[in-house]
XYZ file of N, CA and C in Angstrom:
639
model
N 64.037 88.765 107.334
C 65.070 87.855 107.835
C 66.463 88.308 107.376
N 66.564 88.683 106.111
C 67.850 89.147 105.595
C 68.341 90.365 106.376
N 67.412 91.281 106.683
C 67.774 92.476 107.441
C 68.209 92.123 108.853
N 67.536 91.158 109.482
C 67.920 90.720 110.828
C 69.345 90.170 110.827
N 69.689 89.427 109.788
C 71.041 88.868 109.695
C 72.061 89.986 109.485
N 71.714 90.955 108.637
C 72.628 92.072 108.372
C 72.939 92.876 109.626
N 72.004 92.940 110.556
C 72.178 93.728 111.771
C 72.971 93.000 112.858
N 73.302 91.743 112.611
C 74.071 90.991 113.608
C 75.507 91.509 113.693
N 76.119 91.435 114.873
C 77.554 91.753 114.991
C 78.369 90.778 114.126
N 79.527 91.193 113.622
C 80.339 90.312 112.757
C 80.665 88.962 113.381
N 80.977 88.941 114.681
C 81.295 87.659 115.328
C 80.097 86.720 115.309
N 78.913 87.266 115.524
C 77.703 86.449 115.513
C 77.446 85.889 114.120
N 77.670 86.710 113.097
C 77.489 86.243 111.717
C 78.474 85.132 111.394
N 79.716 85.297 111.824
C 80.736 84.272 111.563
C 80.372 82.952 112.229
N 79.911 83.026 113.473
C 79.537 81.810 114.195
C 78.343 81.134 113.532
N 77.326 81.912 113.170
C 76.134 81.342 112.540
C 76.436 80.762 111.165
N 77.333 81.382 110.421
C 77.688 80.865 109.102
C 78.326 79.488 109.214
N 79.265 79.364 110.138
C 79.893 78.057 110.358
C 78.860 77.037 110.815
N 77.972 77.453 111.710
C 76.933 76.556 112.208
C 76.000 76.115 111.091
N 75.668 77.026 110.182
C 74.756 76.694 109.084
C 75.334 75.604 108.199
N 76.638 75.641 107.982
C 77.279 74.613 107.149
C 77.282 73.270 107.878
N 77.386 73.304 109.201
C 77.363 72.060 109.984
C 76.011 71.365 109.907
N 74.912 72.140 109.913
C 73.589 71.533 109.854
C 72.604 72.266 110.742
N 71.346 71.791 110.747
C 70.349 72.465 111.578
C 70.712 72.376 113.056
N 71.180 71.207 113.496
C 71.714 71.057 114.848
C 73.233 71.032 114.743
N 73.906 71.647 115.679
C 75.362 71.741 115.549
C 76.054 71.726 116.897
N 77.306 71.278 116.850
C 78.179 71.279 118.015
C 78.777 72.683 118.162
N 78.563 73.303 119.301
C 78.991 74.695 119.500
C 80.509 74.822 119.425
N 81.234 73.886 120.004
C 82.699 73.972 119.983
C 83.225 73.874 118.558
N 82.658 72.967 117.765
C 83.113 72.825 116.386
C 82.778 74.076 115.575
N 81.584 74.627 115.787
C 81.209 75.859 115.088
C 82.157 76.995 115.463
N 82.538 77.054 116.739
C 83.480 78.073 117.202
C 84.820 77.933 116.506
N 85.335 76.703 116.442
C 86.626 76.457 115.789
C 86.576 76.849 114.313
N 85.495 76.490 113.643
C 85.366 76.794 112.217
C 85.253 78.290 111.960
N 84.631 78.991 112.907
C 84.441 80.434 112.734
C 85.726 81.218 112.950
N 86.698 80.606 113.629
C 87.949 81.289 113.912
C 87.889 82.202 115.122
N 86.793 82.134 115.873
C 86.638 82.993 117.042
C 87.332 82.394 118.264
N 87.851 83.270 119.102
C 88.374 82.843 120.399
C 87.199 82.489 121.309
N 87.438 81.706 122.363
C 86.324 81.230 123.202
C 85.412 82.328 123.756
N 85.990 83.399 124.291
C 85.149 84.422 124.910
C 84.275 85.166 123.883
N 84.843 85.635 122.762
C 83.980 86.237 121.734
C 82.924 85.267 121.204
N 83.282 83.982 121.141
C 82.321 82.985 120.663
C 81.154 82.846 121.631
N 81.455 82.843 122.933
C 80.376 82.749 123.915
C 79.454 83.966 123.821
N 80.039 85.137 123.640
C 79.231 86.358 123.498
C 78.386 86.308 122.229
N 78.968 85.786 121.155
C 78.238 85.682 119.890
C 77.079 84.700 120.016
N 77.319 83.583 120.689
C 76.262 82.592 120.883
C 75.115 83.175 121.694
N 75.450 83.916 122.726
C 74.411 84.523 123.550
C 73.627 85.560 122.737
N 74.320 86.284 121.869
C 73.643 87.297 121.045
C 72.632 86.661 120.107
N 73.003 85.576 119.480
C 72.074 84.944 118.530
C 70.971 84.183 119.260
N 71.269 83.738 120.465
C 70.209 83.104 121.265
C 69.164 84.136 121.659
N 69.619 85.287 122.128
C 68.686 86.333 122.545
C 67.855 86.867 121.383
N 68.426 86.822 120.188
C 67.708 87.295 119.005
C 66.860 86.193 118.370
N 66.797 85.045 119.012
C 65.936 83.929 118.589
C 66.338 83.350 117.224
N 67.654 83.306 116.985
C 68.153 82.600 115.809
C 68.364 81.118 116.125
N 68.787 80.837 117.352
C 69.084 79.459 117.740
C 68.538 79.163 119.128
N 68.332 77.855 119.357
C 68.107 77.341 120.707
C 69.435 76.767 121.189
N 69.712 76.911 122.459
C 70.950 76.380 123.030
C 70.597 75.457 124.190
N 71.173 74.272 124.191
C 70.917 73.341 125.286
C 71.538 73.864 126.584
N 71.014 73.423 127.719
C 71.517 73.934 129.012
C 73.021 73.773 129.193
N 73.607 72.694 128.656
C 75.056 72.508 128.827
C 75.864 73.369 127.863
N 75.165 74.050 126.931
C 75.757 74.955 125.956
C 76.718 74.254 124.998
N 76.635 72.936 124.951
C 77.494 72.185 124.039
C 76.869 71.985 122.674
N 75.536 71.977 122.630
C 74.801 71.772 121.386
C 73.791 72.891 121.203
N 73.514 73.205 119.960
C 72.514 74.223 119.651
C 71.826 73.836 118.352
N 70.734 74.520 118.048
C 69.976 74.231 116.827
C 69.326 75.515 116.335
N 69.196 75.622 115.014
C 68.512 76.773 114.446
C 67.017 76.690 114.771
N 66.446 77.835 115.096
C 65.027 77.889 115.429
C 64.171 77.503 114.235
N 64.629 77.848 113.015
C 63.867 77.532 111.808
C 64.824 77.275 110.650
N 64.435 76.349 109.777
C 65.272 76.033 108.616
C 65.497 77.242 107.722
N 64.537 78.178 107.699
C 64.680 79.352 106.833
C 65.876 80.210 107.248
N 66.178 80.235 108.526
C 67.333 80.995 109.003
C 68.612 80.388 108.452
N 68.720 79.075 108.582
C 69.912 78.390 108.065
C 70.028 78.567 106.556
N 68.906 78.432 105.849
C 68.929 78.584 104.395
C 69.382 79.981 103.986
N 68.911 80.994 104.713
C 69.291 82.377 104.387
C 70.784 82.596 104.606
N 71.331 82.015 105.658
C 72.764 82.150 105.925
C 73.589 81.453 104.848
N 73.164 80.268 104.434
C 73.889 79.545 103.395
C 73.839 80.294 102.070
N 72.708 80.918 101.797
C 72.560 81.666 100.549
C 73.502 82.864 100.511
N 73.784 83.440 101.660
C 74.668 84.599 101.748
C 76.149 84.219 101.694
N 76.449 82.943 101.832
C 77.831 82.484 101.904
C 78.355 82.161 100.509
N 79.533 82.662 100.184
C 80.138 82.385 98.878
C 80.368 80.883 98.717
N 80.131 80.351 97.497
C 80.319 78.902 97.285
C 81.701 78.403 97.698
N 82.724 79.184 97.407
C 84.072 78.762 97.782
C 84.249 78.669 99.277
N 83.651 79.601 100.007
C 83.715 79.554 101.472
C 82.960 78.349 102.008
N 81.786 78.060 101.416
C 81.016 76.879 101.854
C 81.819 75.609 101.646
N 82.427 75.487 100.458
C 83.213 74.283 100.182
C 84.381 74.148 101.154
N 85.031 75.264 101.450
C 86.157 75.227 102.380
C 85.711 74.790 103.773
N 84.561 75.290 104.214
C 84.042 74.899 105.524
C 83.663 73.418 105.540
N 83.005 72.949 104.484
C 82.664 71.526 104.397
C 83.932 70.664 104.454
N 84.977 71.115 103.767
C 86.232 70.360 103.764
C 86.840 70.302 105.161
N 86.836 71.430 105.865
C 87.358 71.444 107.242
C 86.564 70.501 108.141
N 85.244 70.541 108.003
C 84.388 69.670 108.823
C 84.699 68.205 108.537
N 84.780 67.864 107.260
C 85.021 66.469 106.882
C 86.366 65.980 107.404
N 87.399 66.794 107.263
C 88.726 66.371 107.710
C 88.779 66.216 109.228
N 88.066 67.083 109.923
C 88.033 66.955 111.381
C 87.273 65.690 111.800
N 86.141 65.435 111.155
C 85.383 64.219 111.474
C 86.201 62.973 111.159
N 86.940 63.013 110.078
C 87.755 61.864 109.682
C 88.770 61.525 110.760
N 89.291 62.542 111.418
C 90.280 62.332 112.484
C 89.628 61.965 113.810
N 88.485 62.600 114.106
C 87.919 62.486 115.450
C 86.713 61.560 115.553
N 85.999 61.357 114.459
C 84.781 60.536 114.513
C 84.588 59.788 113.197
N 85.520 58.898 112.838
C 85.435 58.213 111.540
C 84.208 57.314 111.397
N 83.536 57.021 112.512
C 82.335 56.192 112.441
C 81.127 56.962 111.897
N 81.225 58.274 111.795
C 80.101 59.086 111.309
C 80.118 59.125 109.789
N 79.875 57.957 109.200
C 80.063 57.802 107.756
C 79.069 58.622 106.933
N 77.856 58.797 107.416
C 76.878 59.587 106.676
C 77.314 61.049 106.605
N 77.770 61.593 107.729
C 78.231 62.975 107.765
C 79.497 63.156 106.935
N 80.402 62.205 107.010
C 81.636 62.293 106.231
C 81.342 62.295 104.733
N 80.455 61.417 104.309
C 80.089 61.379 102.896
C 79.488 62.705 102.450
N 78.564 63.229 103.259
C 77.892 64.484 102.913
C 78.884 65.642 102.815
N 79.746 65.801 103.825
C 80.623 66.965 103.851
C 81.729 66.877 102.795
N 82.304 65.708 102.574
C 83.304 65.592 101.510
C 82.669 65.866 100.146
N 81.474 65.359 99.930
C 80.783 65.606 98.668
C 80.487 67.095 98.491
N 79.981 67.728 99.548
C 79.665 69.157 99.474
C 80.919 70.004 99.306
N 82.063 69.472 99.730
C 83.334 70.173 99.550
C 83.877 70.009 98.141
N 83.195 69.212 97.312
C 83.668 68.955 95.959
C 84.750 67.894 95.900
N 84.878 67.100 96.968
C 85.902 66.054 97.042
C 85.226 64.679 96.947
N 84.661 64.421 95.781
C 83.831 63.223 95.608
C 84.603 61.935 95.834
N 85.865 61.897 95.401
C 86.643 60.665 95.565
C 86.840 60.345 97.048
N 87.024 61.373 97.875
C 87.185 61.132 99.317
C 85.852 60.765 99.961
N 84.755 61.226 99.365
C 83.433 60.869 99.882
C 83.081 59.418 99.581
N 83.637 58.867 98.502
C 83.223 57.553 97.997
C 83.188 56.442 99.043
N 84.279 56.149 99.766
C 84.216 55.002 100.694
C 83.185 55.179 101.796
N 83.022 56.410 102.275
C 82.044 56.654 103.331
C 80.627 56.553 102.781
N 80.415 57.107 101.596
C 79.078 57.069 100.990
C 78.662 55.639 100.669
N 79.600 54.847 100.164
C 79.268 53.464 99.824
C 78.928 52.667 101.083
N 79.701 52.848 102.137
C 79.399 52.156 103.400
C 78.057 52.616 103.957
N 77.793 53.913 103.890
C 76.525 54.450 104.396
C 75.356 53.945 103.565
N 75.534 53.909 102.247
C 74.475 53.440 101.362
C 74.137 51.980 101.639
N 75.150 51.164 101.793
C 74.906 49.741 102.032
C 74.277 49.512 103.401
N 74.642 50.315 104.378
C 74.003 50.214 105.692
C 72.535 50.607 105.594
N 72.249 51.719 104.935
C 70.856 52.162 104.795
C 70.042 51.159 103.988
N 70.637 50.614 102.956
C 69.947 49.621 102.121
C 69.597 48.380 102.939
N 70.508 47.954 103.798
C 70.252 46.761 104.628
C 69.132 47.005 105.623
N 68.906 48.263 105.962
C 67.848 48.628 106.905
C 66.577 49.073 106.178
N 66.594 48.936 104.873
C 65.459 49.287 104.021
C 65.118 50.784 104.109
N 66.112 51.601 104.416
C 65.938 53.060 104.374
C 66.309 53.505 102.964
N 65.375 53.304 102.046
C 65.712 53.396 100.628
C 66.010 54.819 100.163
N 65.317 55.795 100.698
C 65.592 57.180 100.278
C 67.002 57.593 100.681
N 67.370 57.261 101.910
C 68.718 57.571 102.384
C 69.750 56.782 101.584
N 69.463 55.520 101.316
C 70.379 54.697 100.524
C 70.604 55.297 99.149
N 69.532 55.747 98.515
C 69.689 56.365 97.192
C 70.570 57.607 97.266
N 70.347 58.455 98.244
C 71.158 59.667 98.398
C 72.633 59.312 98.520
N 72.928 58.307 99.323
C 74.325 57.940 99.551
C 74.935 57.257 98.326
N 74.163 56.419 97.648
C 74.679 55.800 96.419
C 74.976 56.858 95.362
N 74.168 57.895 95.301
C 74.410 58.956 94.307
C 75.681 59.736 94.642
N 75.929 59.948 95.933
C 77.200 60.564 96.325
C 78.355 59.658 95.893
N 78.223 58.367 96.173
C 79.262 57.410 95.786
C 79.459 57.401 94.269
N 78.369 57.491 93.538
C 78.443 57.460 92.077
C 79.243 58.646 91.538
N 79.100 59.795 92.188
C 79.852 60.973 91.746
C 81.356 60.806 91.954
N 81.746 59.931 92.869
C 83.166 59.778 93.169
C 83.793 58.509 92.648
N 83.080 57.756 91.837
C 83.551 56.418 91.461
C 84.482 56.383 90.260
N 84.679 57.511 89.574
C 85.394 57.504 88.291
C 86.770 56.847 88.369
N 87.532 57.117 89.419
C 88.870 56.553 89.521
C 88.940 55.271 90.325
N 87.802 54.727 90.686
C 87.761 53.521 91.527
C 87.920 52.261 90.684
N 88.152 51.153 91.351
C 88.270 49.866 90.666
C 86.912 49.451 90.101
N 86.934 48.525 89.166
C 85.679 48.022 88.600
C 84.818 47.360 89.675
N 85.454 46.729 90.640
C 84.699 46.064 91.703
C 83.907 47.084 92.514
N 84.526 48.224 92.804
C 83.836 49.275 93.561
C 82.757 49.904 92.695
N 83.071 50.170 91.431
C 82.070 50.731 90.535
C 80.856 49.817 90.432
N 81.105 48.522 90.410
C 79.997 47.564 90.333
C 79.131 47.653 91.593
N 79.756 47.722 92.769
C 78.984 47.812 94.015
C 78.102 49.062 94.017
N 78.657 50.164 93.547
C 77.900 51.414 93.529
C 76.719 51.305 92.572
N 76.980 50.862 91.356
C 75.941 50.853 90.322
C 74.880 49.782 90.582
N 75.319 48.608 91.006
C 74.352 47.549 91.326
C 73.467 47.980 92.477
N 74.086 48.586 93.500
C 73.309 49.033 94.658
C 72.322 50.116 94.308
N 72.771 51.111 93.547
C 71.879 52.196 93.152
C 70.748 51.671 92.278
N 71.079 50.798 91.340
C 70.047 50.242 90.457
C 69.001 49.464 91.225
N 69.445 48.661 92.196
C 68.489 47.880 92.968
C 67.600 48.788 93.824
N 68.195 49.823 94.426
C 67.404 50.737 95.244
C 66.350 51.448 94.391
N 66.743 51.880 93.208
C 65.776 52.523 92.312
C 64.658 51.546 91.935
N 65.030 50.290 91.706
C 64.032 49.280 91.367
C 63.082 49.054 92.548
N 63.632 48.967 93.752
C 62.804 48.766 94.942
C 61.876 49.953 95.188
N 62.283 51.130 94.758
C 61.454 52.317 94.922
C 60.453 52.486 93.768
N 60.439 51.494 92.853
C 59.468 51.518 91.768
C 59.839 52.428 90.615
N 61.089 52.868 90.552
C 61.525 53.770 89.482
C 62.297 52.961 88.440
N 61.518 52.157 87.723
C 62.091 51.146 86.841
C 62.843 51.742 85.656
N 62.320 52.801 85.076
C 63.000 53.401 83.923
C 64.356 53.965 84.307
N 64.457 54.536 85.490
C 65.750 55.042 85.965
C 66.690 53.892 86.313
N 66.138 52.801 86.805
C 66.967 51.687 87.257
C 67.671 50.980 86.103
N 66.997 50.876 84.965
C 67.557 50.069 83.875
C 68.934 50.553 83.400
N 69.118 51.841 83.037
C 70.460 52.241 82.594
C 71.527 52.100 83.672
N 71.123 52.243 84.917
C 72.097 52.088 86.005
C 72.535 50.634 86.105
N 71.580 49.711 86.030
C 71.921 48.285 86.087
C 72.722 47.854 84.859
N 72.405 48.418 83.693
C 73.191 48.113 82.490
C 74.632 48.603 82.649
N 74.806 49.770 83.291
C 76.167 50.274 83.523
C 76.901 49.381 84.519
N 76.164 48.776 85.454
C 76.769 47.816 86.376
C 77.212 46.567 85.624
N 76.382 46.120 84.692
C 76.737 44.945 83.888
C 78.026 45.176 83.106
N 78.253 46.427 82.691
C 79.434 46.747 81.884
C 80.732 46.622 82.676
N 80.659 46.699 84.008
C 81.882 46.604 84.819
C 81.893 45.341 85.687
N 80.904 44.476 85.510
C 80.833 43.244 86.305
C 82.022 42.339 85.994
N 82.654 41.824 87.028
C 83.795 40.926 86.871
C 83.489 39.600 87.566
N 83.742 38.523 86.892
C 83.529 37.213 87.476
C 82.134 36.685 87.202
N 82.002 35.370 87.248
C 80.738 34.716 86.913
C 79.620 35.112 87.875
N 79.943 35.246 89.173
C 78.897 35.543 90.147
C 78.288 36.917 89.885
N 79.138 37.919 89.696
C 78.632 39.280 89.477
C 77.831 39.355 88.181
N 78.324 38.689 87.142
C 77.606 38.718 85.862
C 76.241 38.042 85.983
N 76.208 36.923 86.693
C 74.930 36.233 86.884
C 73.996 37.065 87.760
N 74.552 37.704 88.768
C 73.748 38.532 89.675
C 73.073 39.672 88.921
N 73.841 40.381 88.118
C 73.280 41.545 87.434
C 72.338 41.108 86.311
N 72.614 39.968 85.698
C 71.703 39.437 84.689
C 70.355 39.109 85.332
N 70.406 38.538 86.537
C 69.175 38.224 87.249
C 68.388 39.473 87.610
N 69.081 40.515 88.015
C 68.388 41.761 88.381
C 67.760 42.418 87.156
N 68.453 42.365 86.027
C 67.882 42.924 84.798
C 66.645 42.130 84.368
N 66.706 40.813 84.562
C 65.538 39.999 84.248
C 64.370 40.321 85.160
N 64.663 40.502 86.443
C 63.622 40.879 87.403
C 63.026 42.231 87.047
N 63.883 43.149 86.642
C 63.417 44.481 86.262
C 62.503 44.404 85.044
N 62.909 43.640 84.037
C 62.076 43.505 82.827
C 60.731 42.895 83.175
N 60.719 41.936 84.108
C 59.469 41.324 84.527
C 58.559 42.351 85.211
N 59.139 43.144 86.091
C 58.360 44.156 86.789
C 57.818 45.204 85.813
N 58.649 45.608 84.856
C 58.192 46.582 83.872
C 57.097 46.002 82.993
N 57.196 44.694 82.723
C 56.169 44.054 81.938
C 54.839 44.014 82.646
N 54.888 43.837 83.977
C 53.656 43.833 84.772
C 52.972 45.197 84.723
N 53.755 46.252 84.532
C 53.187 47.589 84.520
C 52.597 47.968 83.167
N 53.080 47.315 82.102
C 52.601 47.645 80.754
C 51.211 47.101 80.482
């Protein structure tokens, strides 16, 4: 696989690298813009990688997808960390302008760009949406992104992040991990309601842990 990638024309490598950072499925126009290619070279590059069975391309040529995750992984491994972060940052800023409703993607790309504080509002909104739908694995992923960016946030935001993450961990049966997170939420709780809420969750957690002992 590495040799197949090395034999690609430079334009094809540039297009695939940008596409790999976007995800397994990607928007061809956005990948083209990120790669820095002009439209005609980009079309030729897309056709080259399609013929070599790196990607599938939809009939409208607007969307494409990697044939296998290993191809995308190999391309990402070949990309310098600084270049990956720069591409993630470009993607996030473009989504912020053109598709602010894509909160899961915004959280992921800002976080991957090393811009945790900018990821925070999107990650927290995404986490709370996933939590409300009982998509607990996704909720945990998003709360952890939010947690990485919470350092400069208000205590109220820090409480939402920590309480949410602690509850998700508890719902997933990971009680030992949940306890320090909920205790950290208690440390930033403001107002009688929040303090009572987190006290109740800690009591529930202790009860559940007691049932397991």
